[in-house]
Coordinates of C-alpha atoms and ligand atoms in Angstrom, one line a residue:
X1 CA 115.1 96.1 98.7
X2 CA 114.0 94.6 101.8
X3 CA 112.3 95.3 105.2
X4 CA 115.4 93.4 107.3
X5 CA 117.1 96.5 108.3
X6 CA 119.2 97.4 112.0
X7 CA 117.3 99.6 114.1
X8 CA 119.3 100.5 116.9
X9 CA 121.6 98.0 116.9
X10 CA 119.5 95.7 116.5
X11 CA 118.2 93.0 112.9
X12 CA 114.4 93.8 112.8
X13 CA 112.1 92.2 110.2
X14 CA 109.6 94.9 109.7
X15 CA 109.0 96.5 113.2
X16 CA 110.1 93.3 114.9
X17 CA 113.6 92.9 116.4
X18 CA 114.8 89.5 115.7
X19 CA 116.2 88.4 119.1
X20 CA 111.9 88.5 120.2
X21 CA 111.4 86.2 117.9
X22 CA 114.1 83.7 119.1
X23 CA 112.9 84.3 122.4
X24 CA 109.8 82.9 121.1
X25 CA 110.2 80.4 119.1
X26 CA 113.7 79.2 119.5
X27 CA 116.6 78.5 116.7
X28 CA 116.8 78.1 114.0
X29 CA 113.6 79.9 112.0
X30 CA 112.5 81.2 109.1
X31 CA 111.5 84.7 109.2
X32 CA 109.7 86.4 106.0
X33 CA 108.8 89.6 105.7
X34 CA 105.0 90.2 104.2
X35 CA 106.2 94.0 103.2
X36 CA 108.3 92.4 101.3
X37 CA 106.4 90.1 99.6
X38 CA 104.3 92.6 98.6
X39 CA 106.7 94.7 97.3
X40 CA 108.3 92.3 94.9
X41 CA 104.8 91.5 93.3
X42 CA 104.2 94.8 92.7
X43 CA 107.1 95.2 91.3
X44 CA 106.2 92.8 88.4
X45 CA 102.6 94.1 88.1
X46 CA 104.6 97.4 87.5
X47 CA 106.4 96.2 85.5
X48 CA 103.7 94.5 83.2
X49 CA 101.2 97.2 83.3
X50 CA 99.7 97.9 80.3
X51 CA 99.8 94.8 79.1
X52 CA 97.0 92.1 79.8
X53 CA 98.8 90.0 82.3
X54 CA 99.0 87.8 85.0
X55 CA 101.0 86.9 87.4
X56 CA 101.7 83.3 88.3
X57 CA 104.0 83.0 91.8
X58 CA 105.9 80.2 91.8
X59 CA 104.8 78.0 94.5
X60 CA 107.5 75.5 95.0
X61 CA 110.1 78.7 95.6
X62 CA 107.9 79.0 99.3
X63 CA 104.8 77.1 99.4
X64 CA 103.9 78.4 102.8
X65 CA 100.1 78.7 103.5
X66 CA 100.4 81.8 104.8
X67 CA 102.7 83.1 101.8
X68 CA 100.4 81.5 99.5
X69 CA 97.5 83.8 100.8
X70 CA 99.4 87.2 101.0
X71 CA 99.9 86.3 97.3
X72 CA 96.5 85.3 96.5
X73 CA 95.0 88.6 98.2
X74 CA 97.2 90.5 96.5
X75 CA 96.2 89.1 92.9
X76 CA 98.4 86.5 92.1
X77 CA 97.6 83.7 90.0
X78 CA 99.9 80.3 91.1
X79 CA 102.4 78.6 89.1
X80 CA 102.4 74.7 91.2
X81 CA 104.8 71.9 89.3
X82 CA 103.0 68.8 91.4
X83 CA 99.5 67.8 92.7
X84 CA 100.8 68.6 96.0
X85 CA 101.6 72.2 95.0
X86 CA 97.9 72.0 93.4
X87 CA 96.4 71.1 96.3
X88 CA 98.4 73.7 98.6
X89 CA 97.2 77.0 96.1
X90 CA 93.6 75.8 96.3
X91 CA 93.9 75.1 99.8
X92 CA 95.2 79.0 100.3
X93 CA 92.1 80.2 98.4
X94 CA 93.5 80.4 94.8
X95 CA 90.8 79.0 92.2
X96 CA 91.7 76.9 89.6
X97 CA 90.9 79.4 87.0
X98 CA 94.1 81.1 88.1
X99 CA 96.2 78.4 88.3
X100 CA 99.0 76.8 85.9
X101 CA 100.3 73.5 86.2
X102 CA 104.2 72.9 84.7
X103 CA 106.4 70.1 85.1
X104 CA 107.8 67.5 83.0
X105 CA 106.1 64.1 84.4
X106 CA 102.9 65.1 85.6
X107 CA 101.3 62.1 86.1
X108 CA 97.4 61.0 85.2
X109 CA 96.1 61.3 88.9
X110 CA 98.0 64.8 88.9
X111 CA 96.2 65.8 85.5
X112 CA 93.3 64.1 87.0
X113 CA 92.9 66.2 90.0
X114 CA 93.7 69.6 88.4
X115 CA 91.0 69.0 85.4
X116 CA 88.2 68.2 87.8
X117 CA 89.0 71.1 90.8
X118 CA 89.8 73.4 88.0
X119 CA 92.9 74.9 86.0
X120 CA 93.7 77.9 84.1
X121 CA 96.4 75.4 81.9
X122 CA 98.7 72.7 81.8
X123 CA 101.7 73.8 80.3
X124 CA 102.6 70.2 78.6
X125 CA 106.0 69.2 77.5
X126 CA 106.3 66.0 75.6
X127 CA 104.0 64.2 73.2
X128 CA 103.6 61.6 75.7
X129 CA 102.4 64.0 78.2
X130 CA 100.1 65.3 75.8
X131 CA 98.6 61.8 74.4
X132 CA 98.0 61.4 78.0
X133 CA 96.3 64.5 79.2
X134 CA 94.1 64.2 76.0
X135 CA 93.2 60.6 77.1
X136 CA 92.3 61.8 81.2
X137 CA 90.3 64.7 79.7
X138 CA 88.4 63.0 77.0
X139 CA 87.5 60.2 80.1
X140 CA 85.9 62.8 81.8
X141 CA 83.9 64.9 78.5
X142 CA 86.4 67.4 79.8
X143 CA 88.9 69.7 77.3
X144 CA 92.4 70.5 78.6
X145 CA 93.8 74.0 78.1
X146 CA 97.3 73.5 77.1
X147 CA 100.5 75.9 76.3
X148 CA 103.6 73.3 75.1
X149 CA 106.7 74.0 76.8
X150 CA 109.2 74.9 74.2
X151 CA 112.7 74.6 74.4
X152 CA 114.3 77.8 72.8
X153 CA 118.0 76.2 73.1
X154 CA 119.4 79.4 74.7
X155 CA 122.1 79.4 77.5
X156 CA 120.9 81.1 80.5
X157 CA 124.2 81.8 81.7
X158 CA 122.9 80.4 85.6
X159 CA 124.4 77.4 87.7
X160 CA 124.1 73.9 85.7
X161 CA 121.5 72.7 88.1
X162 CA 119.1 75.0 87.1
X163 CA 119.7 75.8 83.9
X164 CA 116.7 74.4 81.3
X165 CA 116.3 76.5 78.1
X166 CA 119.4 74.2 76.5
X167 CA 118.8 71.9 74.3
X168 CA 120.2 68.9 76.5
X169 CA 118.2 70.0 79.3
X170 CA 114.9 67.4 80.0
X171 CA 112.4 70.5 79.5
X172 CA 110.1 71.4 77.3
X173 CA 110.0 70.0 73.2
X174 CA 112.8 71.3 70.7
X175 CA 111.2 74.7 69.5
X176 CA 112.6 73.2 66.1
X177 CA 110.1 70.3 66.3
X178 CA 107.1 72.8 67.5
X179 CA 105.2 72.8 64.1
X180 CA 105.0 69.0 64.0
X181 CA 104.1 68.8 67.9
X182 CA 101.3 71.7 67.6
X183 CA 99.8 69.7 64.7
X184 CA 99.3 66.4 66.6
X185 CA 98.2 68.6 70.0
X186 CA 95.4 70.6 67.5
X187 CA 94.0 67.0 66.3
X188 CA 94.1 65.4 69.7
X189 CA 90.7 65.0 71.1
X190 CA 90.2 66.9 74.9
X191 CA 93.1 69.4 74.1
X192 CA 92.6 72.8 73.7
X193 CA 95.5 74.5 72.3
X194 CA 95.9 78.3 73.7
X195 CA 99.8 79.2 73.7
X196 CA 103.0 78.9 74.1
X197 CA 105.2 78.2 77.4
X198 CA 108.7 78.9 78.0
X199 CA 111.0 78.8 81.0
X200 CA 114.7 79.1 80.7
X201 CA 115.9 78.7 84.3
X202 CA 116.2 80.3 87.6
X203 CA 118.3 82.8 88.5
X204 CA 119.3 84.7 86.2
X205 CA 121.5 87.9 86.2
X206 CA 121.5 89.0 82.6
X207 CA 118.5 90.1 80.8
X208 CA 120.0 88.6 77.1
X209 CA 119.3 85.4 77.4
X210 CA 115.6 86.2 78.2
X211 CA 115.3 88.7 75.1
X212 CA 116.6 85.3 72.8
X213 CA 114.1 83.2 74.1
X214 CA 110.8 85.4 74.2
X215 CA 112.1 87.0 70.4
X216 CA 112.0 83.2 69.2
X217 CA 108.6 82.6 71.1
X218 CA 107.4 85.5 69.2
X219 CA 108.2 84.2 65.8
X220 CA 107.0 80.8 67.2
X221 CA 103.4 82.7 67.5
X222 CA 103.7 84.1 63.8
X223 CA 104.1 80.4 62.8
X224 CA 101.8 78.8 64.4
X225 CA 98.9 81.6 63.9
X226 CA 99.9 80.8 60.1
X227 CA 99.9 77.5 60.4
X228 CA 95.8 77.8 61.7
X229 CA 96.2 77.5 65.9
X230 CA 94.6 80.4 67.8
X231 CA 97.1 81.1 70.2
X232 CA 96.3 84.0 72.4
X233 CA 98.8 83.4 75.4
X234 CA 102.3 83.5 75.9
X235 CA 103.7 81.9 79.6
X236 CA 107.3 82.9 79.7
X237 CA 108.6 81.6 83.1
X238 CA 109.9 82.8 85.7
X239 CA 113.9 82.9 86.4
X240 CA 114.6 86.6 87.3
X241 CA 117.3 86.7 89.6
X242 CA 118.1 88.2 93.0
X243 CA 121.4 90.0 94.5
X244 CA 122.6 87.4 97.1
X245 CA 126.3 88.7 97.3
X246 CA 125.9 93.0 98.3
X247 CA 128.5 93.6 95.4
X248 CA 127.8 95.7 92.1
X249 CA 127.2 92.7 90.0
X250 CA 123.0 93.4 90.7
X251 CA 120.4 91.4 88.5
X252 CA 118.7 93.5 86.1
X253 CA 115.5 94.9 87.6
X254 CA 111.6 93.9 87.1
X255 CA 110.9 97.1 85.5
X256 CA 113.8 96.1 83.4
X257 CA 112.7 92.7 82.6
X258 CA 109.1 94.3 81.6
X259 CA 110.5 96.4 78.8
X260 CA 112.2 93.2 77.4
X261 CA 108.7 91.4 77.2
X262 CA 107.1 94.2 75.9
X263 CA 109.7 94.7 73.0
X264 CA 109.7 91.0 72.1
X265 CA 106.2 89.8 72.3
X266 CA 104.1 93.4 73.3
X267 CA 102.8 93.3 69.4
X268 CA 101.3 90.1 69.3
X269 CA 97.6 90.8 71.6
X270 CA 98.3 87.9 73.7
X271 CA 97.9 87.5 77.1
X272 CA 101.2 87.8 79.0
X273 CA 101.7 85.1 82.0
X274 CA 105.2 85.2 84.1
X275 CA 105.9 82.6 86.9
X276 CA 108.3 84.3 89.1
X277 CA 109.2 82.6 92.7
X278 CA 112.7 83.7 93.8
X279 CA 112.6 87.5 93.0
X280 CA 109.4 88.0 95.2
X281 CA 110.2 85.1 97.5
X282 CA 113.8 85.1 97.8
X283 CA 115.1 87.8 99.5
X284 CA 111.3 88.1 102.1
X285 CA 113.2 85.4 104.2
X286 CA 115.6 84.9 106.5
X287 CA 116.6 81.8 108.3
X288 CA 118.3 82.5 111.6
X289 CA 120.5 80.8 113.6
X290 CA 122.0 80.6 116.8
X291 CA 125.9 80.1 117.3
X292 CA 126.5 76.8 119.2
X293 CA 130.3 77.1 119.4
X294 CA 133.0 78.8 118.0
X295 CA 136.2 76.6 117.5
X296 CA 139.5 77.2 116.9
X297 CA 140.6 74.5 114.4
X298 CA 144.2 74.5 112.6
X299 CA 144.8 77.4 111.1
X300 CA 141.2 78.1 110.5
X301 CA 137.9 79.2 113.1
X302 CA 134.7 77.9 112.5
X303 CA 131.4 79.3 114.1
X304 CA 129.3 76.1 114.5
X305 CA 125.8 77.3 113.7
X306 CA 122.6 75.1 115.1
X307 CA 121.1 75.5 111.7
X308 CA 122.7 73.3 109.4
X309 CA 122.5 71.4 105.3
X310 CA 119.5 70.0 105.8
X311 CA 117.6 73.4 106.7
X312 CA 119.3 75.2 103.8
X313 CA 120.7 73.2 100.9
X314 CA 121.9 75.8 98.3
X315 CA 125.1 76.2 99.7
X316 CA 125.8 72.3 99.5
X317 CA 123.6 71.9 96.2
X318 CA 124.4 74.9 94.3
X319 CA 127.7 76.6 96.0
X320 CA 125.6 79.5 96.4
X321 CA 126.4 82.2 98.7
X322 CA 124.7 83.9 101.6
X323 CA 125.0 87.1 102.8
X324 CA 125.2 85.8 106.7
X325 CA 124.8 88.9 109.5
X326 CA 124.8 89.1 113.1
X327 CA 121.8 89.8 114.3
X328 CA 123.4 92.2 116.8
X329 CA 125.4 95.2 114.7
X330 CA 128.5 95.2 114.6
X331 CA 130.3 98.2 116.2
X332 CA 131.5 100.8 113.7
X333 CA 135.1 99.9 113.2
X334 CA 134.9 96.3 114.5
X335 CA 137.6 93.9 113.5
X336 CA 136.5 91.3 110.6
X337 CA 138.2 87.9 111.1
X338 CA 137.6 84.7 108.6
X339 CA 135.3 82.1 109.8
X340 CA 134.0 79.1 108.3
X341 CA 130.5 78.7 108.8
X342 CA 129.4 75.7 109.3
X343 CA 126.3 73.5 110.6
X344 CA 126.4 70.2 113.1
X345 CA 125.8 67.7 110.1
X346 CA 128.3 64.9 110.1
X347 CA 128.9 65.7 105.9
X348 CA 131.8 68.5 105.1
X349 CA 129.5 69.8 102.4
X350 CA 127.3 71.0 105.7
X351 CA 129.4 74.1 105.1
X352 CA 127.6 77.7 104.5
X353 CA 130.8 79.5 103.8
X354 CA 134.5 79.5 103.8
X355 CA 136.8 82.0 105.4
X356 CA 133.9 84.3 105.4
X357 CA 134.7 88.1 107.2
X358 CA 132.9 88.4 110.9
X359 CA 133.0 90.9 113.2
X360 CA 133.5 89.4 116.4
X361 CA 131.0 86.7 117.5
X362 CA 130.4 84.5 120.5
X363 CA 128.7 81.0 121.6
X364 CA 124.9 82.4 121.9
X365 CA 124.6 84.6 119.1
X366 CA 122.3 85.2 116.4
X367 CA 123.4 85.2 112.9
X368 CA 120.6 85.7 109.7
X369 CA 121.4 84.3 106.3
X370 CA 119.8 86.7 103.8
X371 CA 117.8 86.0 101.1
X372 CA 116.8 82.7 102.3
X373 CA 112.9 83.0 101.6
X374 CA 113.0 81.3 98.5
X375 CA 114.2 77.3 97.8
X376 CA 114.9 77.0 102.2
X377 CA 112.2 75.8 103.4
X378 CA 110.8 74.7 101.0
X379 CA 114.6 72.2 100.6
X380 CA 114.9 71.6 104.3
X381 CA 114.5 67.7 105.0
X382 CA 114.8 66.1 108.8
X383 CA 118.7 64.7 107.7
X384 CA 119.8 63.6 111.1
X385 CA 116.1 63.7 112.8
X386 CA 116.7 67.5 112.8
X387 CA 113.0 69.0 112.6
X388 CA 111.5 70.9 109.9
X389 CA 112.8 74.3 111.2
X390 CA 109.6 76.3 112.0
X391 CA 108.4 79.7 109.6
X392 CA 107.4 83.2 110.5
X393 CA 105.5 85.6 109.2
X394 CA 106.0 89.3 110.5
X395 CA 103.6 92.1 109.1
X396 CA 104.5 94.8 110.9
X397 CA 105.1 94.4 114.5
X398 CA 103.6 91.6 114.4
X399 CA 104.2 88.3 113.9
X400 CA 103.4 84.9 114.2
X401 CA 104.5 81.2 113.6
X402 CA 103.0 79.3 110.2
X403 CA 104.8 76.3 110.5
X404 CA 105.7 75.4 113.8
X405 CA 108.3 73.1 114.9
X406 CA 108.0 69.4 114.7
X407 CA 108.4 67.4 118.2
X408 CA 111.2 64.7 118.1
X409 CA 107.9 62.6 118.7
X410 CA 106.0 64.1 115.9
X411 CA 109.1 63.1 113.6
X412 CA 109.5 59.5 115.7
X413 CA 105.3 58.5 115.3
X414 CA 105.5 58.7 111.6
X415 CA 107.3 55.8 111.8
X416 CA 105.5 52.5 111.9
X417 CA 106.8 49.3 113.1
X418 CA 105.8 45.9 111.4
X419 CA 103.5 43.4 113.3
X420 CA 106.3 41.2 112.8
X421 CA 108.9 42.9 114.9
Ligands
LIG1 C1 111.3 77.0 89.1 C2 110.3 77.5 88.0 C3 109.8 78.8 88.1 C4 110.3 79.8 89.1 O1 111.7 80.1 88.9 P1 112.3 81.3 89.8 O2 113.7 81.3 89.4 O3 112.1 81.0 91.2 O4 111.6 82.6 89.4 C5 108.9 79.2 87.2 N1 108.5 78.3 86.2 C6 108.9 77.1 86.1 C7 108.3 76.2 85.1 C8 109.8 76.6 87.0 O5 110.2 75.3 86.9

């Protein structure tokens, strides 16, 4: 559920009708919701009760300031994947001690940096990685927490491209080879072995996959506790999927999703950490567009949105779908017609949708793409010398602009010409 809804006849986020927004700010934005945002957290600390827990957002789904601190105030730990992401969750006013660094080439600067400014753990996943980390920490007389990523070889059933509990995927050490990998970690010299990390992938709609994985972490934890290595925390990812198409095939719900951690690895007194980014991020945001033109082309129409590829990628990158509205509602009974939705991008993957049903739209419009608060802006890239389309926040009937619009000079002056030229 979200806090978009029509209020008469009209897309609000929150209390705030859209079109005041555009007024302000111009299109395309990003709108997110904080209601909503809030809601899906909860969710998961619902979800989790009972057990001791902690939640981890995934930063790189939105790594918004502003998102970052309704997170932190309402609890959140921080899940970054880069010392820029690091840098961003301290910045919002999350302390180390509440924050978890993955990522499959961190480098020593990274490590570095996270070790000295403070870090819940580093969840490691090579050998390399981990001869490494023990070498930055030692430097410093300073001890690493670490989880090791393991890769459970299950098939998350998700789009290839983000898909990484297979055995072929880069993530993450063969769960088969964890005995031998825990061994080295325990007699490496500024590592501090707590637990176990897992992640299986993003977006998932099924509930199975995740019951395989976290049943095999839990007999990983038997085996290791045997084997002599204290291991009192279990990170099992993120991946929970959203409803992006409003058809019955809905993901599985948090509350859901609890029950299958506490089935699988409830018994074993660890501390429970999840890294969730799209389920609370995803479906806060909007991005909304304006209609530049709509063209008659053969056989076809396309709307010609001024948001385009480079301000939302999952379409081109993923084939993922977008539930894409007008702003304005549509009268009851109005006539759907096929569009294809398109941006100005000279690519023909700058495409949002084929032959997608509209009610009847015009040159000046505003159309919102749903569930766009998670992997949008955080994607977007200035393709074209198109600027960083700017973010909203609305809490109630307010709102105001977190990342504003980049000047075409602001874009130009980060150029730098040689002396030579
Ligand atoms: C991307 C990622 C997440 C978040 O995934 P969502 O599908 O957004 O929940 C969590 N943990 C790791 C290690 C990731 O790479």
């Amino acid at each position: 559920m979200d806090h978009f809804l029509y209020r008469d006849g009209v897309l609000h986020a929150e209390d705030v009708p859209l079109p005041e927004i555009a007024a302000a700010v111009g299109t395309p934005f990003y709108c997110y919701s904080t209601a909503t945002l809030t809601r899906h957290f909860r969710l998961f600390e619902e979800a989790l009760s009972g057990l001791d827990h902690m939640i981890c957002y995934a930063v790189k789904s939105n790594s918004n300031q502003a998102v970052l601190r309704v997170m932190a105030e309402l609890g959140a730990g921080m899940d970054v994947v880069s010392g820029g992401e690091y840098a961003r969750a301290r910045a919002a006013g999350v302390p180390g001690a509440r924050i978890v660094f993955s990522g499959v080439g961190k480098t020593r600067a990274e490590m570095a940096r996270a070790l000295e400014g403070g870090i819940r753990q580093f969840n490691v996943e090579s050998e390399p990685e981990l001869i490494a980390l023990s070498e930055v920490a030692t430097a410093r007389q300073l001890s690493a927490p670490v989880t090791i990523r393991v890769n459970p070889d299950v098939d998350a059933r998700t789009h290839a491209k983000i898909a990484t509990g297979k055995a072929e995927n880069k993530f993450g050490i063969p769960i088969a080879r964890a005995r031998e990998v825990y061994a080295e970690a325990a007699a490496l010299p500024g590592i501090d072995v707590i637990g176990i990390d897992v992640h299986i992938g993003s977006q998932l709609t099924d509930l199975a996959p995740f019951e395989a994985a976290y049943t095999k972490v839990a007999e990983l934890t038997e085996t290791l506790r045997a084997d002599g290595h204290a291991i009192r925390r279990l990170d099992l990812g993120g991946g929970l999927g959203i409803p992006y198409a409003r058809d019955n095939n809905a993901p599985p719900l948090p509350l859901e999703y609890g029950e299958v951690v506490k089935r699988t690895v409830g018994h074993l007194g660890c501390e429970i950490e999840i890294e969730p980014g799209r389920l609370i991020s995803g479906n806060a945001g909007l991005l909304v567009a304006g209609v530049i033109y709509v063209k008659s082309g053969e056989g076809r129409d396309f709307l010609i949105l001024d948001a385009a590829m480079n301000d939302l990628i999952r379409p081109a990158m993923y084939d993922a779908w977008h539930d894409i509205v007008p702003v304005e509602e549509p009268a009851a009974g109005a006539d759907y017609a096929p569009y294809d939705i398109v941006g100005p991008v000279c690519e023909t993957g700058d495409t949002f949708a084929r032959a997608r049903p509209m009610p009847p739209v015009a040159a000046g419009d505003l159309v919102a793409f749903r569930s766009a608060g998670a992997y949008g802006a955080v994607m977007a890239s200035e393709y074209n010398t198109r600027p960083l389309v700017p973010e909203v926040l609305v809490h109630e009937d307010q709102f105001a602009v977190i990342r504003a619009r980049p000047s075409f000079d602001d874009i130009i002056n980060r150029d730098t010409i040689p002396s030579w030229l």
